mmCIF file of C-alpha atoms in Angstrom:
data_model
loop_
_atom_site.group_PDB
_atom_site.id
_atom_site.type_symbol
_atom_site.label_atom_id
_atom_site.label_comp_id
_atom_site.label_asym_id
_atom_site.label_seq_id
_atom_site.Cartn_x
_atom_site.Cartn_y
_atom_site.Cartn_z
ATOM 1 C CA UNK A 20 20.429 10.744 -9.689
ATOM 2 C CA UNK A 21 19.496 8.335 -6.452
ATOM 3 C CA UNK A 22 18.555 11.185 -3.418
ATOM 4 C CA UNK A 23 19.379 9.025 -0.737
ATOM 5 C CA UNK A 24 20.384 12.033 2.203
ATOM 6 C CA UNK A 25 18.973 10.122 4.907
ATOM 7 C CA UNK A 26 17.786 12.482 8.142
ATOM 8 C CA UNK A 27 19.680 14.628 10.517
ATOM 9 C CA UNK A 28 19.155 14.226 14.375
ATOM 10 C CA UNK A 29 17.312 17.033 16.262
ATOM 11 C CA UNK A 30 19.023 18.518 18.991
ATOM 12 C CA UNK A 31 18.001 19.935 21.474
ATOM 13 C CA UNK A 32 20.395 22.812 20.588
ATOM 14 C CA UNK A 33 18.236 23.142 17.657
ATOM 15 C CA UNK A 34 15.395 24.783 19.805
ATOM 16 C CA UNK A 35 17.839 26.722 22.258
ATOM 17 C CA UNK A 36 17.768 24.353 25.628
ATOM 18 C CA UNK A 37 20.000 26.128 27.844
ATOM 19 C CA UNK A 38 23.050 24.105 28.258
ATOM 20 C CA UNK A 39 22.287 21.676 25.442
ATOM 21 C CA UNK A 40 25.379 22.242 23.645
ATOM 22 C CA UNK A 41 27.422 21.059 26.893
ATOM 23 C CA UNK A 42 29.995 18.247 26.311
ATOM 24 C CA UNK A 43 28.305 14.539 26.909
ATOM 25 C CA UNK A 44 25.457 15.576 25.661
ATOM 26 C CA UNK A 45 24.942 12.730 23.269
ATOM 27 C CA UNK A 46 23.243 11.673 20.091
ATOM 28 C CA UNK A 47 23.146 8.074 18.405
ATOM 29 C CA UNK A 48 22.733 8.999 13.970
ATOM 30 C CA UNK A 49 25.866 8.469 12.705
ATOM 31 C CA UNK A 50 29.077 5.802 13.417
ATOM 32 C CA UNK A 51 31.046 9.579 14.726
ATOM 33 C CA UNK A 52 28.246 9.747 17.309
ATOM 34 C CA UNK A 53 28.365 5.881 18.190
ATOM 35 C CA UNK A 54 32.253 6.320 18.586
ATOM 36 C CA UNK A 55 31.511 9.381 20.791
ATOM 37 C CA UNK A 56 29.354 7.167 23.174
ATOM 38 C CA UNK A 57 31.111 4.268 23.500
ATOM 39 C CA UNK A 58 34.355 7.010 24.565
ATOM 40 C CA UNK A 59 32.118 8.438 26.931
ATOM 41 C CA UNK A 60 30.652 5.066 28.816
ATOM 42 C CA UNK A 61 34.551 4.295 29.058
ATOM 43 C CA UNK A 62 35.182 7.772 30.176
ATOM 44 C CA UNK A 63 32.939 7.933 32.753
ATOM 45 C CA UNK A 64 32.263 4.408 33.714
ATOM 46 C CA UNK A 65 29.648 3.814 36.602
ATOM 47 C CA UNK A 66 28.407 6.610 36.386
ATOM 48 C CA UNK A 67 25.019 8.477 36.304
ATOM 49 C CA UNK A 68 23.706 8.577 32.697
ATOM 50 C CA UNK A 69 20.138 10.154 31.687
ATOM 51 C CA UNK A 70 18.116 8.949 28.456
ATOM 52 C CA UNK A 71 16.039 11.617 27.180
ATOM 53 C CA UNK A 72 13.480 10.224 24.963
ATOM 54 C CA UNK A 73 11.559 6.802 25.475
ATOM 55 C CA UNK A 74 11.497 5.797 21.673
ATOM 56 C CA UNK A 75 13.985 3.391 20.024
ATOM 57 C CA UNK A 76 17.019 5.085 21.158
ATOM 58 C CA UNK A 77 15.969 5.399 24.607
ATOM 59 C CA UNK A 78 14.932 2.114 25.123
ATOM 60 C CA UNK A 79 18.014 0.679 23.227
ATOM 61 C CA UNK A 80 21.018 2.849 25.091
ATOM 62 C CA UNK A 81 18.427 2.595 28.232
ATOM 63 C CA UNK A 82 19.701 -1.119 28.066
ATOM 64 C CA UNK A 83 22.945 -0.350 27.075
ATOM 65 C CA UNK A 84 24.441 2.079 29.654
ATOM 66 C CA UNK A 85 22.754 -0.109 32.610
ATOM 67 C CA UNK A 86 24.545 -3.180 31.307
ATOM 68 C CA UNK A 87 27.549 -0.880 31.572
ATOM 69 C CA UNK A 88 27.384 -0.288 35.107
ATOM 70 C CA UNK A 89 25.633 3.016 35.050
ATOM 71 C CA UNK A 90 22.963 4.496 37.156
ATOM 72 C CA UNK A 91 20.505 4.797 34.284
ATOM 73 C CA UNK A 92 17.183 7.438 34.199
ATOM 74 C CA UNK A 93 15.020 7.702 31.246
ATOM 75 C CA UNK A 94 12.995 10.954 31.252
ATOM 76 C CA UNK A 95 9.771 11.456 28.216
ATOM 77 C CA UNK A 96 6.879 13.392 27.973
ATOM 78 C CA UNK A 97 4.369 10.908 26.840
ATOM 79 C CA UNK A 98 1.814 8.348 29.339
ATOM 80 C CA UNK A 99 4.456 5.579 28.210
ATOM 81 C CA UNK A 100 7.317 4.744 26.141
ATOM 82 C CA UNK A 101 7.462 3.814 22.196
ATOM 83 C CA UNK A 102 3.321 5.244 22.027
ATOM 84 C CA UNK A 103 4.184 5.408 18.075
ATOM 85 C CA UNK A 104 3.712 1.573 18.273
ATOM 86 C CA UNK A 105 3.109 0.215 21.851
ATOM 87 C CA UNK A 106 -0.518 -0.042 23.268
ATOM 88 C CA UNK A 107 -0.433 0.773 26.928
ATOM 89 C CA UNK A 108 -0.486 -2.891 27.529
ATOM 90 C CA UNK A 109 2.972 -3.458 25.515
ATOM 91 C CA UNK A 110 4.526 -0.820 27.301
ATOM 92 C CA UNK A 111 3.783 -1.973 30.795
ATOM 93 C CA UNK A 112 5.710 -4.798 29.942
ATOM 94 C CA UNK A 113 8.853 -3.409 28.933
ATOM 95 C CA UNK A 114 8.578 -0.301 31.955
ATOM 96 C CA UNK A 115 8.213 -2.976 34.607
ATOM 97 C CA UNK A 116 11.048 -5.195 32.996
ATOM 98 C CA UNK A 117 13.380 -1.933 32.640
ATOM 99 C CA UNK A 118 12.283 -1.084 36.315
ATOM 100 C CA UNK A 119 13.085 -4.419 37.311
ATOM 101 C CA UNK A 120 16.487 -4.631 35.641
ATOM 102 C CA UNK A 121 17.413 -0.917 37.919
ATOM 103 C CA UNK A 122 16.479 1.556 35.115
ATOM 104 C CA UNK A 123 14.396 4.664 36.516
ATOM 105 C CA UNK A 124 11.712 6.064 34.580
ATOM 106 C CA UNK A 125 10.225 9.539 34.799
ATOM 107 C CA UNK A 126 7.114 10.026 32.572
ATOM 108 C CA UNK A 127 4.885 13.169 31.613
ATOM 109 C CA UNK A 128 8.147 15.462 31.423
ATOM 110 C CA UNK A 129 10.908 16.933 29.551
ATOM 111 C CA UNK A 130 14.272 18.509 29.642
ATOM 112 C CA UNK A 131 14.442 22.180 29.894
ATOM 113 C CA UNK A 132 18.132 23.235 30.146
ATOM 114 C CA UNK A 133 21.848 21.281 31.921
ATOM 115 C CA UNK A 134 23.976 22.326 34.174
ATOM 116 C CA UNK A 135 27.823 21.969 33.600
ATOM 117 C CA UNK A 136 30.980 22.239 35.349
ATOM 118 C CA UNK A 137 33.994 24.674 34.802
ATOM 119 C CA UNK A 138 34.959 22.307 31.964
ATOM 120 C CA UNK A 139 31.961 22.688 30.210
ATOM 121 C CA UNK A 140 31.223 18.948 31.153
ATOM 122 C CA UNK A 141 27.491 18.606 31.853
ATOM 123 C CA UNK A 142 26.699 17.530 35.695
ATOM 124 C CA UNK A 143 22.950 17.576 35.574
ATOM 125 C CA UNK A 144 19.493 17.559 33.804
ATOM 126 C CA UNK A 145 16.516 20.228 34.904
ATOM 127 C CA UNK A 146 13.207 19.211 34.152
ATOM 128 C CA UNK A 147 10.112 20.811 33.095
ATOM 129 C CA UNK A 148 8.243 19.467 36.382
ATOM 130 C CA UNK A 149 10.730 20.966 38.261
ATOM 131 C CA UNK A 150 13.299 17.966 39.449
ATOM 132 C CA UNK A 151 17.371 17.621 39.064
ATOM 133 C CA UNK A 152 18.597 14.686 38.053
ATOM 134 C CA UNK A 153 22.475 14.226 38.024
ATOM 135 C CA UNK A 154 23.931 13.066 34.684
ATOM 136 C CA UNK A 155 27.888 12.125 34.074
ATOM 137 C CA UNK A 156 26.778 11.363 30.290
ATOM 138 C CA UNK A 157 23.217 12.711 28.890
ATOM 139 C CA UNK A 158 22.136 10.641 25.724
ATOM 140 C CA UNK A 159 19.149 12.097 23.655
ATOM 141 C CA UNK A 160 16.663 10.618 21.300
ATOM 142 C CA UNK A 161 14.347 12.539 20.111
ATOM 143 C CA UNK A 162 13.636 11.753 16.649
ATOM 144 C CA UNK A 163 15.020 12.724 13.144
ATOM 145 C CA UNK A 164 14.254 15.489 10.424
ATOM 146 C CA UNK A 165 14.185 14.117 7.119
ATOM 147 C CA UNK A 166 17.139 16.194 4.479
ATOM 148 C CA UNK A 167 15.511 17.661 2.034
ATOM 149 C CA UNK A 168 16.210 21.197 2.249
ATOM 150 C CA UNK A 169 18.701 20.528 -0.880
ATOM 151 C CA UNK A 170 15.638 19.728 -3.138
ATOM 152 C CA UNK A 171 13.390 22.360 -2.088
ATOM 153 C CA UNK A 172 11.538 23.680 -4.863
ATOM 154 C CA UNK A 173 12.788 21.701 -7.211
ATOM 155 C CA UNK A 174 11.249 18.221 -6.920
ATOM 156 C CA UNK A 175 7.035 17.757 -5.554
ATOM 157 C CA UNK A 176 7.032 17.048 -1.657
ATOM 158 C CA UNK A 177 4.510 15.435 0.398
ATOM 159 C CA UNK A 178 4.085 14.455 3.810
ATOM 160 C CA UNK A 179 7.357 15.942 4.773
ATOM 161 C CA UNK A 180 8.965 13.874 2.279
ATOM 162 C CA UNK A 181 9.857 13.740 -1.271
ATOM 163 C CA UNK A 182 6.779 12.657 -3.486
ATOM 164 C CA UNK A 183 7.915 9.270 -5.678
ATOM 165 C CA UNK A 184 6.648 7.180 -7.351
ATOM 166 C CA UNK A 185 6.111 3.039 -6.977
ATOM 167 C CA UNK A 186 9.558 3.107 -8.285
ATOM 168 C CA UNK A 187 11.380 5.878 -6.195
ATOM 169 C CA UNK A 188 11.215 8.225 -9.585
ATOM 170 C CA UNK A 189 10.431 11.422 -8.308
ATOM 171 C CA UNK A 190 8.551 14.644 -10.090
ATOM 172 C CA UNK A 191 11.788 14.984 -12.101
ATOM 173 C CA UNK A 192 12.613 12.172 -14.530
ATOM 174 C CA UNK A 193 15.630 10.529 -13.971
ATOM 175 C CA UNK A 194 15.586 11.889 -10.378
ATOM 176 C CA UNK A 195 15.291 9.138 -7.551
ATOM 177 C CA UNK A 196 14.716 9.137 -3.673
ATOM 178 C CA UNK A 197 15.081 6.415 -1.523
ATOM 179 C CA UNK A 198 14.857 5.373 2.379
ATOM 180 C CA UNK A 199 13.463 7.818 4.912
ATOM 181 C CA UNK A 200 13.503 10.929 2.340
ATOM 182 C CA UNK A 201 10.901 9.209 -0.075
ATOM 183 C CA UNK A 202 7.205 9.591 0.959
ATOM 184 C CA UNK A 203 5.955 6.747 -1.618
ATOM 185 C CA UNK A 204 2.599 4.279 -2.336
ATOM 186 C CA UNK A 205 2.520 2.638 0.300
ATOM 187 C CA UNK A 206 0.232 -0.566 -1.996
ATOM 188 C CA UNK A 207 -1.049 -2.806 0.767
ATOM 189 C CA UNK A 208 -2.935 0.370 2.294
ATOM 190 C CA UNK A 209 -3.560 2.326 -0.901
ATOM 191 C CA UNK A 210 -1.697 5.777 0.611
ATOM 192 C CA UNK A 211 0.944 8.034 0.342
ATOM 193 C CA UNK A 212 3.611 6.731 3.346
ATOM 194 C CA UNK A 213 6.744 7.976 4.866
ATOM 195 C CA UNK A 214 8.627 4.968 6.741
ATOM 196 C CA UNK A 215 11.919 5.901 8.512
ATOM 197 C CA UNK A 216 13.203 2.068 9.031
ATOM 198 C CA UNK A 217 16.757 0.599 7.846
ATOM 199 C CA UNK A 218 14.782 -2.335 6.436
ATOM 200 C CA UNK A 219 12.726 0.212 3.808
ATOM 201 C CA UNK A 220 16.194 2.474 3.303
ATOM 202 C CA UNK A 221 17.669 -1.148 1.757
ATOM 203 C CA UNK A 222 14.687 -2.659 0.432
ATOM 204 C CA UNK A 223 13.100 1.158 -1.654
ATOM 205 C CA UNK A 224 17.364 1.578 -2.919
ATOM 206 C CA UNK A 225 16.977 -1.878 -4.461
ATOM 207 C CA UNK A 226 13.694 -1.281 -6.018
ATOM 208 C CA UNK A 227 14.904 2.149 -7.227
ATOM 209 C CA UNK A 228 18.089 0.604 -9.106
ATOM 210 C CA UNK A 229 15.990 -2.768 -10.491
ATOM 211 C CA UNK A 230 13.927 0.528 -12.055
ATOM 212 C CA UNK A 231 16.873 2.302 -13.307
ATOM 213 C CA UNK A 232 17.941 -0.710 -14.817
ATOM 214 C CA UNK A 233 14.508 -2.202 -16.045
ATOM 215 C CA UNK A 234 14.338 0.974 -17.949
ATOM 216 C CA UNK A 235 17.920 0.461 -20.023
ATOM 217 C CA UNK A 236 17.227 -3.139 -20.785
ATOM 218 C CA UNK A 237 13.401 -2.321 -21.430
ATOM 219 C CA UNK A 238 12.402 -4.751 -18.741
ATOM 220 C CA UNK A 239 9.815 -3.912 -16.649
ATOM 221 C CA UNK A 240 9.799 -4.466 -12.784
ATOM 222 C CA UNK A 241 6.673 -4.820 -10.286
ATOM 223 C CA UNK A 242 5.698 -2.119 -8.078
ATOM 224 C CA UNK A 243 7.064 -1.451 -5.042
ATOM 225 C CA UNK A 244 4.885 -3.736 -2.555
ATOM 226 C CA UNK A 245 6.527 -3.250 1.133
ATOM 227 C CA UNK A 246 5.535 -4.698 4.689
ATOM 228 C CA UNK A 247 5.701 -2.572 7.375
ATOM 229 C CA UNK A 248 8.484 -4.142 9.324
ATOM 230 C CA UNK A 249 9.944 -2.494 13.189
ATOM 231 C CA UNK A 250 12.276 -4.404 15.479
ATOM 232 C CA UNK A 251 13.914 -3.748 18.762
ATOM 233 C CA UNK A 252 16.388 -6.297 20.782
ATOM 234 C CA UNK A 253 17.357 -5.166 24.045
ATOM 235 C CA UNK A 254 18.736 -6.785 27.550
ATOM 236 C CA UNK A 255 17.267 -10.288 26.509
ATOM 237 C CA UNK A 256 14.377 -9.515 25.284
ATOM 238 C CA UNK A 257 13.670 -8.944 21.318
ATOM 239 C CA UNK A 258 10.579 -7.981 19.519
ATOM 240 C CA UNK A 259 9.073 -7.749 16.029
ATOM 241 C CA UNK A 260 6.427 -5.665 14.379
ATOM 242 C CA UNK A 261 4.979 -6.336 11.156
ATOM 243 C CA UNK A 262 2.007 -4.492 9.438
ATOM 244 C CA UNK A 263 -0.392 -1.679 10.541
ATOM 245 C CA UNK A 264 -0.827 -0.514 14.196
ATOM 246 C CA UNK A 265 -4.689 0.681 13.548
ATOM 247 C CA UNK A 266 -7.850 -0.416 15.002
ATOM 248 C CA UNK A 267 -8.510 -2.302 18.341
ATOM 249 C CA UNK A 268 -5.782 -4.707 20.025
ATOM 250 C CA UNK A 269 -5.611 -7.635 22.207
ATOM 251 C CA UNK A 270 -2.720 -9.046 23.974
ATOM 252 C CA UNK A 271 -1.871 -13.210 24.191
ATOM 253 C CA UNK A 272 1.000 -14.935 25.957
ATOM 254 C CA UNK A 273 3.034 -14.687 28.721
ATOM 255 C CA UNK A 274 3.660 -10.439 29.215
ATOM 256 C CA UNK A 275 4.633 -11.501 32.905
ATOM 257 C CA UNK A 276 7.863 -9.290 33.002
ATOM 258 C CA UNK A 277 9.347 -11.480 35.712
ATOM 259 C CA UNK A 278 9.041 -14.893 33.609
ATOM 260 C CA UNK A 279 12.357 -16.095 32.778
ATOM 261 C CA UNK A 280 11.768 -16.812 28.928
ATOM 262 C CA UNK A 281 8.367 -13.770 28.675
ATOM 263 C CA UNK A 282 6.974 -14.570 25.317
ATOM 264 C CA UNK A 283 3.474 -12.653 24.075
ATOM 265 C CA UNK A 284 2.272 -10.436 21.161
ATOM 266 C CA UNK A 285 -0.871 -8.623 20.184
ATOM 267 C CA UNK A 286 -2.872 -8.004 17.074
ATOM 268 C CA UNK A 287 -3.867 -5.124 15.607
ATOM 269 C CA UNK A 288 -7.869 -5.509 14.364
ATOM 270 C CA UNK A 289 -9.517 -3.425 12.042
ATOM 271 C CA UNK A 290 -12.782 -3.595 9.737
ATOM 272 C CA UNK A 291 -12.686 -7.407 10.955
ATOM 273 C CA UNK A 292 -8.969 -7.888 9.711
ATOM 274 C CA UNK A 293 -5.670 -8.836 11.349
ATOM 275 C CA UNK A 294 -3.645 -5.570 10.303
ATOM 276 C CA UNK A 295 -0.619 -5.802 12.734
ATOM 277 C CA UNK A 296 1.208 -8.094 14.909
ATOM 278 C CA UNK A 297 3.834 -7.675 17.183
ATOM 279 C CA UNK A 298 5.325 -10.080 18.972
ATOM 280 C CA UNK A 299 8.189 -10.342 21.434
ATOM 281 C CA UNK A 300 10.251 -13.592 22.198
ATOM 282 C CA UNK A 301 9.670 -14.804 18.918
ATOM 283 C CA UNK A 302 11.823 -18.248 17.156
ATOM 284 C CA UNK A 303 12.256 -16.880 13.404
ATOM 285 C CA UNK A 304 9.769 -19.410 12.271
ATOM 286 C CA UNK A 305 6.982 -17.689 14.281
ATOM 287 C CA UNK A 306 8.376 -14.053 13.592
ATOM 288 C CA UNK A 307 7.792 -15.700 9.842
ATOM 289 C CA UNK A 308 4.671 -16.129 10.904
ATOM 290 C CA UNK A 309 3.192 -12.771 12.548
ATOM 291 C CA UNK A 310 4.426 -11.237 8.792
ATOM 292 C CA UNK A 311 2.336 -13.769 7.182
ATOM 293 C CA UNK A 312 -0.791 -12.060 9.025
ATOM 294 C CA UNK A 313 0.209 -8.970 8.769
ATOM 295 C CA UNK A 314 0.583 -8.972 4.940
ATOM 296 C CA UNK A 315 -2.228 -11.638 4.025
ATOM 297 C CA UNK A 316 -4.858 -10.131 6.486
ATOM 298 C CA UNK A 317 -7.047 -12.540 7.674
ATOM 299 C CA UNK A 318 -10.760 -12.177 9.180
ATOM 300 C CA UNK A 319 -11.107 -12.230 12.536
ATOM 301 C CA UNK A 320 -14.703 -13.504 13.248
ATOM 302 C CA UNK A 321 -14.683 -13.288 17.385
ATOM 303 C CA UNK A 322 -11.865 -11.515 19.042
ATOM 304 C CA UNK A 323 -12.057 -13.332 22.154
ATOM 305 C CA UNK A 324 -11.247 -16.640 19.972
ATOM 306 C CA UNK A 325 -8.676 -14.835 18.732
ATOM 307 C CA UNK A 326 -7.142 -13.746 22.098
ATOM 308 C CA UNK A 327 -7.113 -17.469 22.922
ATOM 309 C CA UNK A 328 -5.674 -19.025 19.769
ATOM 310 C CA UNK A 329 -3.007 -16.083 20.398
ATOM 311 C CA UNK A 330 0.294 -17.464 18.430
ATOM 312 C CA UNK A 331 -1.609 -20.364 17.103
ATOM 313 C CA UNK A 332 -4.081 -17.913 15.416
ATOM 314 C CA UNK A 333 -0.173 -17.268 13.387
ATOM 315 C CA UNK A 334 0.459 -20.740 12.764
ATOM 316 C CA UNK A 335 -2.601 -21.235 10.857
ATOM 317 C CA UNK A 336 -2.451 -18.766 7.893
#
């Protein structure tokens, strides 16, 4: 048995927002919700749309509606958007670009009930700080809950997750999770790890059948060994993560966000190791290259050197 129930997308309905379960209030998890949205922007085209959320999702459909013609607002609670991964110094960047490109962005706040019409159609969003904005379409992103409430109590959990092994074998023999239910060894950094990325969903469901099968045909197979591995492409920009996001940063390149071709990254430094690097405007080769650090880990004997040699510091390894 593969366990391979993905998560479910929390709603705001979930912790009784007045007027969250108004219609075009929007959620991006499955190809039903996508097909909802694009109906929608066609619905209601030009528009006034607001993002709640300034993770993936609102970044993303941020980029998306305003390239549709809408009047685009992107409300979240945190000092700046994606803080899961972006230093402050990342984020600047891609707030100044948005605000450049006619997105609005309200920070430090969150959504606290919508108004709708006689038709049930919602006309606007009331926020914690005490502000209206007007919304034609409301799109949320606010995270995922992993689904697991099917295996409670039956298989060992951990980390909000279901416990596996290198292999995806749970607790129960025979039993298998995979993708953003498994909470597996995560080898490079000797922990327990939950990743919710569709590049570990395909990678842990190929590793869990190579298992399955290694153990009919008495082969054996190597332990899992993954790469932490985020990505984002929006407007014309398009960025890649690789590694661990621990430790102290610096920034190289061009983060100007009015350059016509912007390209920089940063590096994540810990214990006098490269353990991230992110890097946006990237050619494949060099992409190639940031994942070479990332996974290999390389000493960093003066950080200012480091911050100079910037993409070249890449090359090297």
């Amino acid at each position: 048995l593969i366990i391979a129930t993905g998560s479910s997308v929390i709603k705001l309905s979930d912790f009784g927002t007045q007027g969250a379960d108004s219609n075009n209030i929007l959620y991006l998890r499955e190809v039903d919700d996508a097909d909802k949205l694009v109906a929608a922007i066609q619905a209601k085209k030009g528009g006034k749309a607001v993002i709640v959320g300034g993770g993936y999702i609102g970044l993303e459909l941020s980029a998306a509606l305003k390239i549709n013609d809408f009047d685009v607002t992107m409300v979240f609670p945190e000092p700046w958007c994606m803080p899961r991964l972006f230093t402050a110094d990342i984020a600047a960047f891609y707030e100044s670009y948005y605000t450049n490109k006619g997105v609005k962005i309200v920070k430090g706040t969150v959504a606290v009930g919508f108004d709708a019409d006689a038709n049930g159609d919602v006309t606007a969003v009331n926020l914690k700080n005490g502000s209206v904005l007007e919304a034609d379409i409301v799109v949320v992103g606010v995270g995922g809950r992993p689904l697991t409430t099917l295996f409670k109590g039956q298989v060992a959990e951990e980390k909000g997750g279901i416990k596996t092994d290198a292999f995806f074998e749970t607790s129960v023999p025979g039993v298998y999770a995979v993708g953003d239910v498994a909470t597996f060894p995560m080898k490079m950094y000797n922990e327990l790890r939950r990743v919710e990325h569709v590049d570990h969903a395909r990678k842990s469901a190929e590793q869990a059948v190579k298992a399955i099968k290694g153990k009919e045909s008495g082969e054996s197979v190597v332990e899992y060994d993954y790469l932490p591995y985020f990505y984002s492409r929006s407007f014309d920009l398009g960025w890649q993560f690789y590694g661990d996001n621990v430790g102290d940063t610096i920034l190289f390149g061009d983060s100007d966000p009015t350059s016509a071709k912007p390209k920089f990254g940063s590096y994540w430094i810990k214990d006098g190791k490269v353990l991230g690097a992110f890097l946006e405007g990237g050619s494949p080769d060099e992409n190639k290259a940031i994942a070479k650090v990332a996974k290999t880990q390389p000493p960093v004997a003066n950080i200012e050197e480091l911050k100079k040699e910037g993409l070249q510091f890449a090359s090297k390894i």
